XYZ file of C-alpha atoms in Angstrom:
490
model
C 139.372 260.636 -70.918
C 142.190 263.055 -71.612
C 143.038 265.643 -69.395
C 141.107 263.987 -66.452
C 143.057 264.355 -63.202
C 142.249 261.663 -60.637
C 142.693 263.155 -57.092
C 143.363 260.341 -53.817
C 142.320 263.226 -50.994
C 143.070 262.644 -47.361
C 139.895 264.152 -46.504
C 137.910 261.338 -48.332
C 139.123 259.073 -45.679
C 139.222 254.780 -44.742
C 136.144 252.936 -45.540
C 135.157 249.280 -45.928
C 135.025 248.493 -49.233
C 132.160 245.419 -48.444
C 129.765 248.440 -47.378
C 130.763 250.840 -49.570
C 131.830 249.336 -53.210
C 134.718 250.878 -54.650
C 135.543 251.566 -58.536
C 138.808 252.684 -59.985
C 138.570 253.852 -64.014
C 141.297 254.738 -65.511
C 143.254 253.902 -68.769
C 145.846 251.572 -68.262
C 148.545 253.726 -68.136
C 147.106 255.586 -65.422
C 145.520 252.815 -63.606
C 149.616 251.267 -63.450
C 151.130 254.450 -61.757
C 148.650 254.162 -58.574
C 150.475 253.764 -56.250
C 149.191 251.240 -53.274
C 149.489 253.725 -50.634
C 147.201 256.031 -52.367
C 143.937 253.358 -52.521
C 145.044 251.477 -49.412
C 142.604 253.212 -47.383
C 139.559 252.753 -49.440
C 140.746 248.896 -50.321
C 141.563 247.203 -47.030
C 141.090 244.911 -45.454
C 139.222 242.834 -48.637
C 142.102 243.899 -50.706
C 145.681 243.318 -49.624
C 148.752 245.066 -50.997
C 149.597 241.349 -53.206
C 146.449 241.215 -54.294
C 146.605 244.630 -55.718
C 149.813 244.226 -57.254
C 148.598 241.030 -58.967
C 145.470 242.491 -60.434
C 147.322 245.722 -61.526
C 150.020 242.905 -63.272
C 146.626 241.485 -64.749
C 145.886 244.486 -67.193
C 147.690 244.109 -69.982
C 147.540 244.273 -73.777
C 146.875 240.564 -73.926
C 144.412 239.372 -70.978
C 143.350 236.071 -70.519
C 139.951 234.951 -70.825
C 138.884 235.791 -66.805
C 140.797 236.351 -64.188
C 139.910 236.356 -60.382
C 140.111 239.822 -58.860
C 138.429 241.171 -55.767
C 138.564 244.807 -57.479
C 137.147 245.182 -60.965
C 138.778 247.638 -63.193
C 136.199 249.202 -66.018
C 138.121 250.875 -68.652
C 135.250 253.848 -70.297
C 135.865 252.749 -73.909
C 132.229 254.031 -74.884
C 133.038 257.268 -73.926
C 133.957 259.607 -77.116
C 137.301 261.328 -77.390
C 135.821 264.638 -76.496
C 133.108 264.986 -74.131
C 131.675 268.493 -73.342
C 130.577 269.815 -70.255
C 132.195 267.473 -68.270
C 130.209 268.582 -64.845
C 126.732 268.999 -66.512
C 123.793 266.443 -65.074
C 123.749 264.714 -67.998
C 127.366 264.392 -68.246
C 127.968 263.077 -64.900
C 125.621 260.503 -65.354
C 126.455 258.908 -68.536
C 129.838 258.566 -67.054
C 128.334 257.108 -63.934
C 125.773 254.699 -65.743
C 128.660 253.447 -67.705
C 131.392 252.031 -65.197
C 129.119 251.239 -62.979
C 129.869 248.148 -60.399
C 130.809 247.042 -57.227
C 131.707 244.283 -54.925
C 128.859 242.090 -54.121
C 127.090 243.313 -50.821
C 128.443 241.051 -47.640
C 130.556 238.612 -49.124
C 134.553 237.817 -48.705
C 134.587 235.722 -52.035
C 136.756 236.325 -54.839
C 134.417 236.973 -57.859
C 135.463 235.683 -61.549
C 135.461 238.953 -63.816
C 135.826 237.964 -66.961
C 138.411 241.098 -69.071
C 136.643 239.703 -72.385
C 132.971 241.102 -70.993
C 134.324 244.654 -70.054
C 135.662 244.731 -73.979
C 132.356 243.658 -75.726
C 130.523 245.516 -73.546
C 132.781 248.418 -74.930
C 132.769 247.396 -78.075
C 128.855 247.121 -77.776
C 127.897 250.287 -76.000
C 129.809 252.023 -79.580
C 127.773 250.020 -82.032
C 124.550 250.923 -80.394
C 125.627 254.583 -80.181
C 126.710 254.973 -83.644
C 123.322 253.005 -85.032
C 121.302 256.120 -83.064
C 123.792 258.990 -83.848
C 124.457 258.821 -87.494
C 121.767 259.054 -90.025
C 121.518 257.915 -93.445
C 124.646 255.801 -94.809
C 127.110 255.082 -92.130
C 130.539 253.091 -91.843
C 133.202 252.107 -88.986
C 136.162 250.692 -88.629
C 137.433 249.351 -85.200
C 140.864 250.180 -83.778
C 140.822 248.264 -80.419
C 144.091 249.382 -77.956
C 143.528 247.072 -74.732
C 140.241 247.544 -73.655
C 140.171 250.842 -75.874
C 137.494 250.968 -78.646
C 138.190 253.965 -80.772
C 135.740 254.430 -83.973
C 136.376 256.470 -86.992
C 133.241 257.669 -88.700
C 133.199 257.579 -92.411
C 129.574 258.174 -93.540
C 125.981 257.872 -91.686
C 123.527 255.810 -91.624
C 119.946 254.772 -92.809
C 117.792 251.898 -93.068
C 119.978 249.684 -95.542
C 122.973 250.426 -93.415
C 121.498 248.954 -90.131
C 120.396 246.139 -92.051
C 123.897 245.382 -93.341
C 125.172 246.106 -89.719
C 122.657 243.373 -88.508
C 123.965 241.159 -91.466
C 127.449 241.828 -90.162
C 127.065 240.870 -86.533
C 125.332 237.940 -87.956
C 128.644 237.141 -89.889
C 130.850 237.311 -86.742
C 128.623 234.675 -84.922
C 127.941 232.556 -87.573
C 124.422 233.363 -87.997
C 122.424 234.125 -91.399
C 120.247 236.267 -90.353
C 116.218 236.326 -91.503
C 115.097 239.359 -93.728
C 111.699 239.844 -94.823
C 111.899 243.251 -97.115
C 109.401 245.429 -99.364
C 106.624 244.000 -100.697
C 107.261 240.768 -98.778
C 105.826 242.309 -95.672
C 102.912 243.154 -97.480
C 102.306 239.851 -98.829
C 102.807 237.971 -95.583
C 100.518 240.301 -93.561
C 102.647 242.556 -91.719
C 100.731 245.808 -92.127
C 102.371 247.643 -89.189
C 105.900 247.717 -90.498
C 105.071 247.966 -94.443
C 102.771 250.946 -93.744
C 104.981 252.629 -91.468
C 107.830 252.482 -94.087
C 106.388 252.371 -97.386
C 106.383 255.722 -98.297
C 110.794 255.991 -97.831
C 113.745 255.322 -100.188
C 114.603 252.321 -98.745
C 112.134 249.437 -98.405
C 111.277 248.658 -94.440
C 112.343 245.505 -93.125
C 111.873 243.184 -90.414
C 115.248 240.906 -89.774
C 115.984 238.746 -87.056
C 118.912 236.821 -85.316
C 118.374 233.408 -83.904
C 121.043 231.781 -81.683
C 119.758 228.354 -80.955
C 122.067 226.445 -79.098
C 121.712 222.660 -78.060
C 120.316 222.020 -74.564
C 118.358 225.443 -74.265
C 114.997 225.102 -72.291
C 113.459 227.979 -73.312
C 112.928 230.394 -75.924
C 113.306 234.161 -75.546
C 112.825 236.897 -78.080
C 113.833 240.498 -77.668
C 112.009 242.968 -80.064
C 113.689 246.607 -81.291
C 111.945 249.246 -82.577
C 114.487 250.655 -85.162
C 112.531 253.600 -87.003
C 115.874 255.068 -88.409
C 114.613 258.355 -88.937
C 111.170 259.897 -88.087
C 109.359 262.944 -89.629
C 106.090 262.244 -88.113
C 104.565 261.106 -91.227
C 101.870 263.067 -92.363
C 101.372 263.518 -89.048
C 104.476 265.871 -89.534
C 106.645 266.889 -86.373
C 107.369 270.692 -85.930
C 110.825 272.185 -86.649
C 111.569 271.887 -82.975
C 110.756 268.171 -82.595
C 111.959 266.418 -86.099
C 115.658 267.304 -84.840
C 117.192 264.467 -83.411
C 115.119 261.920 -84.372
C 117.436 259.617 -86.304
C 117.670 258.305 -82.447
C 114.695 256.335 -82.780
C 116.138 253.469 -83.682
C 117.728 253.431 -80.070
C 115.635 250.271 -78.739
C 117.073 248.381 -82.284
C 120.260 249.375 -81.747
C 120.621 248.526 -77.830
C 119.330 245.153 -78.711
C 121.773 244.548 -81.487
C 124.494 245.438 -79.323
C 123.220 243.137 -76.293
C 122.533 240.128 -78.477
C 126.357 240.460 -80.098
C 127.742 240.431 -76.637
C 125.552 238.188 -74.863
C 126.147 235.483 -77.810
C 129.848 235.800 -77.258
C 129.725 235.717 -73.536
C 127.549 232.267 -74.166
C 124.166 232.145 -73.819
C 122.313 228.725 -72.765
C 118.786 229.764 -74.102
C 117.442 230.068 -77.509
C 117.597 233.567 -78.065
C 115.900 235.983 -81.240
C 116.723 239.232 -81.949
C 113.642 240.821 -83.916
C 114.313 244.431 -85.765
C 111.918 246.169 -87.179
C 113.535 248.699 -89.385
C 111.950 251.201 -90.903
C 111.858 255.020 -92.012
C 108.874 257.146 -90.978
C 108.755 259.625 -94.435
C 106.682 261.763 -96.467
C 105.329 260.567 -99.869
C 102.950 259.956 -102.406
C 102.097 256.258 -100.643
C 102.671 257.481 -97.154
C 100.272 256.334 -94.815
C 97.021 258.677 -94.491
C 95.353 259.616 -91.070
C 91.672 257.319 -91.293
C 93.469 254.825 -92.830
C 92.808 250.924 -91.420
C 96.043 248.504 -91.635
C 95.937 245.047 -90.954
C 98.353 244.190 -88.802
C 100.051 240.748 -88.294
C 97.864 239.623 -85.260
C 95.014 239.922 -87.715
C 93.423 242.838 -86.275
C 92.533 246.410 -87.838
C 93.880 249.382 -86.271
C 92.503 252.975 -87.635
C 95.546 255.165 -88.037
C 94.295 258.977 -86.050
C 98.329 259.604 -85.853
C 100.552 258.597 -87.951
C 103.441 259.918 -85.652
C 102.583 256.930 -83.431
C 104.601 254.434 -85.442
C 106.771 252.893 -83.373
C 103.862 250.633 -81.798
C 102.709 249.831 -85.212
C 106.315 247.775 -86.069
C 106.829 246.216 -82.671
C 103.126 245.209 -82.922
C 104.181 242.937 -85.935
C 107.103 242.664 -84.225
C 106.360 241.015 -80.976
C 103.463 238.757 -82.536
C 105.985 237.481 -85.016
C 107.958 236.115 -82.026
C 105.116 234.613 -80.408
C 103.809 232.758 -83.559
C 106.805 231.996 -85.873
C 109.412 232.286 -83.094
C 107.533 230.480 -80.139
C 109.122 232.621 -77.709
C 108.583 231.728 -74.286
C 109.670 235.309 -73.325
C 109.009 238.571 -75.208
C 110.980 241.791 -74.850
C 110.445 244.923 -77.018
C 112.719 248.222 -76.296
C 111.772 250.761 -77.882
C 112.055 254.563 -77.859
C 108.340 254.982 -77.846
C 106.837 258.296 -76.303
C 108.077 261.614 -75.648
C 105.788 260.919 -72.610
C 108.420 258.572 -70.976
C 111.049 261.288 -69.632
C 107.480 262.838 -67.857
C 106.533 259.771 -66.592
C 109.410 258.223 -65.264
C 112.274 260.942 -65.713
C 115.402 261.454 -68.222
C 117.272 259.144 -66.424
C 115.147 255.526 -66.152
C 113.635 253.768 -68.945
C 110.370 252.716 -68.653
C 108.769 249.257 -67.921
C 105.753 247.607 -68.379
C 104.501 243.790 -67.893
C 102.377 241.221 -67.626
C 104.513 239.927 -64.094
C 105.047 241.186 -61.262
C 108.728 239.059 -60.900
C 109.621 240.289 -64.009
C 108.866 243.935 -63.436
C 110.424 244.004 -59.990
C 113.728 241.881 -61.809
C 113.959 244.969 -64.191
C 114.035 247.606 -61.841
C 117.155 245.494 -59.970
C 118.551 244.703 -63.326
C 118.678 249.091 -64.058
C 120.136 249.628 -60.225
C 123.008 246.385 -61.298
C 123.882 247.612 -64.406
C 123.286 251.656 -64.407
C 120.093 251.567 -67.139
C 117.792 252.540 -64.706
C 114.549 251.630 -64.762
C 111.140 252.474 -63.173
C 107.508 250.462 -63.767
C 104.457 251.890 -65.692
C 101.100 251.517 -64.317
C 99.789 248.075 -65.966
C 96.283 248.379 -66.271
C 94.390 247.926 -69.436
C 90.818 247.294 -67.895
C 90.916 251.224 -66.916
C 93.406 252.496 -70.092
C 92.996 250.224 -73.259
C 89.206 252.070 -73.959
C 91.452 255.145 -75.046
C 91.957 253.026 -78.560
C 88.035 252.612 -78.783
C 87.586 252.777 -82.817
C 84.036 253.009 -84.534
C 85.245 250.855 -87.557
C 88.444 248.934 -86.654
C 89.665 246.464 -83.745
C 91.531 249.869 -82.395
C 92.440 253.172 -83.005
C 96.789 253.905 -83.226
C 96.759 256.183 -80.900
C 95.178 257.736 -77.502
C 91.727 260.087 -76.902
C 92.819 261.488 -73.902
C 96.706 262.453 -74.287
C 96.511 263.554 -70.207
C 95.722 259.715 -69.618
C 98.841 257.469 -69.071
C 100.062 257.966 -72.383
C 103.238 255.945 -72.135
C 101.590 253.169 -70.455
C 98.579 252.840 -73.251
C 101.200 253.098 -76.378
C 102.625 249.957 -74.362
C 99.257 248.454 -73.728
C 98.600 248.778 -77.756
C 101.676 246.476 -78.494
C 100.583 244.096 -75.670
C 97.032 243.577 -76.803
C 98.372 242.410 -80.285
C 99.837 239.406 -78.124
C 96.718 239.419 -76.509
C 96.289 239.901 -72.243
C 95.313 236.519 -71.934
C 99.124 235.720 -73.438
C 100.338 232.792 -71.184
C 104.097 234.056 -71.780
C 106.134 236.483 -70.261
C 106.010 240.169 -71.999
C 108.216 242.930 -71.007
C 107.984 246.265 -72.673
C 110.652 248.999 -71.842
C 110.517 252.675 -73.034
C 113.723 254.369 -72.980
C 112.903 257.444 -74.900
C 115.082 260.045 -72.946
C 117.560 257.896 -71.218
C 118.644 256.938 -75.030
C 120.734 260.322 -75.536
C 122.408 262.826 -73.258
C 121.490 266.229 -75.475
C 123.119 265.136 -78.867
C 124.793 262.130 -78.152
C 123.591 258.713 -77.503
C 124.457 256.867 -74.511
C 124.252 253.159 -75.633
C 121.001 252.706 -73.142
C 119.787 249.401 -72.789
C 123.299 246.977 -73.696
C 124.016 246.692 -70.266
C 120.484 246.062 -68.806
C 119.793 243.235 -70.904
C 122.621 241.466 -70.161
C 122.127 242.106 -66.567
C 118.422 241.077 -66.352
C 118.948 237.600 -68.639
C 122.518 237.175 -67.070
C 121.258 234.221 -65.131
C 121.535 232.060 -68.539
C 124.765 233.503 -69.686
C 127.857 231.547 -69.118
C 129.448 234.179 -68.334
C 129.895 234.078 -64.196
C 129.895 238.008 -63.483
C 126.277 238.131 -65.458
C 125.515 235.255 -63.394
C 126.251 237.416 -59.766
C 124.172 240.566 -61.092
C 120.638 238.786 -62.689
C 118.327 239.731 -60.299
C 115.940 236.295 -61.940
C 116.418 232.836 -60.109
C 118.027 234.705 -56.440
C 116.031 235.489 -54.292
C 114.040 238.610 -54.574
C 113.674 239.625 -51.033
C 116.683 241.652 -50.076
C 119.287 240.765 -47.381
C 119.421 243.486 -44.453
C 122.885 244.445 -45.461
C 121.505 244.949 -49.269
C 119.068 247.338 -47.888
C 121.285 248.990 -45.667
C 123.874 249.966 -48.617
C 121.128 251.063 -50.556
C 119.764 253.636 -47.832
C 123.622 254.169 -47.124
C 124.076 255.290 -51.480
C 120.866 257.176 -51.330
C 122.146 258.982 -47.993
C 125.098 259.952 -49.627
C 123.865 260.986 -53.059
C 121.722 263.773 -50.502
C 124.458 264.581 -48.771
């Protein structure tokens, strides 16, 4: 964050730092010339001039694995070396959603944050940006100064090159990951992805990640829509609306960047990471509007728009982890509709599900870990009718577009697992919060780890998964949250 002046005004005056959380950034330079009397005011009494002193003697080139601080210091390695428009909305915010934390509301403890989270989480937030910024063949090399994560870009990226960035992560955890490719999708029934991607250069692909570890009591699967770059289809976009969309891959990459860091944090649960990977182009065997594919639940769909893709792969996607993966619990992400920024805003992803716990643990899970989030209206005995098809199980996409149209593209993946699916299925739509104008923001890493921190071994996941606390809020929870809102008005 060069030439970023960080101001200590009188006029901000004391606080207490167990009502109102406080966050210092900084790189750690900086962060080692603050002097105490400068941050006294906002610190005491929870943080005394020793243990200030001690946690500023903390950051250093070589930390240890965790080490107990009352103040957590975030350095904003995501961030790229230049970042325009420094006061704009969107600006503001992706530095906000980033850093994010605080103290844990009416507690004296001394919470365990672990220095090796804050540098995958880094490390991660870059991998998922460059997988959505960069189209066809891409490259990086890591240069990693303390906490810093700088990335040189080489070339872009496409299909192939996400799959070899999956094999890659696979590498560094000692996983061989699973690759079904080409034809081989055909063969073995997955209709959604091969006729999504058929018609490209590179071969669509579905590839997944399993980290199995001994003990685990349940199985979860997360699903990523990773359409690398999207025309449309024959269904072609206009000039104004193909631009940008080498982002669609967002829900792929987030996921790939979550499972990395969540499998070196330790994770106690059998845990999949599905990708469905493919390119949305124009060709001789593209897919046709009135065309029927077989998908791999076995059922027909009747393609009206071939620009609504994306449900297509994590249809194949999701029922793949319910059948060959016997997931317990099944989460797609997924930058499915241009229809999410109306329905829930640029700023909170989307969510839809079969529970109520799960939906109300995603919305705390955004407000933990900055990836806002905000439910969709769950309702297919009123919306699912809009895929009514005259010769298949469904049509691909909507009758009425004025009609809920984020919430039925996410009914459409969750009647391939079928309503009557005992398990739990979360689907989240993060469309706009994906990008700030041209750059991507990494969406998605940090609300994963926040909503499944409650199997992580990792104790500072453990303090912010909203799943296995109790869900009603304390009174002093409730008032800081009117107290943040108050001031965000103000």
């Amino acid at each position: 964050m060069a030439n970023v002046l960080l101001e200590f005004k009188a006029s901000a005056g004391d606080s207490e730092p167990q009502n109102r959380p406080v966050l210092i950034v900084g790189q750690l330079a900086n962060l080692q010339q603050i002097n105490w009397t400068q941050v006294k005011g906002k610190l005491q009494s929870v943080v005394t001039k020793e243990i200030w002193q001690a946690a500023l003697a903390s950051l250093n080139p070589n930390p240890t694995d965790s080490c107990p601080l009352y103040l957590s210091f975030a350095a904003v390695a995501a961030l790229p070396s230049r970042v325009s428009r420094h006061n704009s909305p969107s600006s503001a915010h992706f530095l906000t959603r980033l850093v994010r934390t605080c103290l844990p509301a009416g507690s004296n403890r001394c919470i365990v944050v672990s220095l090796r989270l804050y540098f995958f989480i880094s490390e991660l937030f870059q991998l998922t940006k460059l997988l959505i910024i960069f189209k066809c063949y891409f490259y990086f090399t890591y240069l990693c100064i303390c906490y810093f994560m700088y990335v040189f870009i080489l070339v872009n990226s496409n299909n192939t090159a996400v799959r070899n960035e999956i094999k890659a992560v696979g590498n560094e955890l000692g996983i061989t990951p699973t690759i079904i490719r080409g034809e081989e999708l055909k063969q073995k029934g997955f209709g959604g992805i091969y006729g999504v991607g058929k018609a490209a250069q590179h071969p669509p692909a579905l590839a997944v990640l399993s980290h199995t570890p001994s003990g685990a009591t349940q199985t979860i699967a997360w699903v990523g829509k990773g359409i690398v770059y999207d025309t449309g289809g024959l269904s072609i976009k206009g000039k104004t609306t193909m631009p940008g969309m080498k982002r669609d891959c967002g829900g792929a990459a987030a996921i790939l960047g979550a499972f990395k860091a969540t499998v070196k944090q330790g994770f106690k649960d059998n845990l999949h990471a599905v990708f469905c990977l493919a390119e949305n182009s124009v060709g001789p065997t593209a897919t046709r509007p009135d065309d029927i594919h077989t998908l791999y639940s076995g059922k027909t769909v009747e393609i009206n728009n071939t620009d609504a893709e994306g449900r297509l792969v994590l249809s194949d996607g999701v029922v793949y982890a319910s059948k060959d993966l016997s997931a317990d619990i099944i989460l797609d992400m997924a930058t499915l509709t241009g229809a999410q920024g109306i329905s829930t805003g640029k700023y909170h992803a989307a969510v839809m599900t079969n529970s109520e716990q799960w939906e109300a643990a995603c919305v705390r899970a955004g407000r933990s870990s900055g990836d806002l989030a905000h439910p969709l209206v769950y309702c297919p005995e009123l919306h699912f009718s809009e895929f009514t098809s005259a010769v298949a199980d469904m049509k691909n996409s909507v009758a009425d577009r004025e009609n809920a149209q984020s919430s039925c593209a996410g009914l459409f993946i969750g009647s391939h697992l079928g309503f009557d699916w005992p398990g739990i299925w979360v689907h989240v739509d993060i469309a706009s919060p994906v990008h700030a104008g041209e750059r991507a923001t990494g969406f998605g890493v940090a609300m994963l780890l926040a909503l499944f921190g409650q199997a992580s071994e990792d104790p500072l996941l453990n303090s912010v998964s909203p799943l296995g606390a109790t869900t009603a809020k304390t009174a002093s929870e409730d008032q800081m949250e009117r107290d943040c809102k108050r001031r965000r008005l103000v």
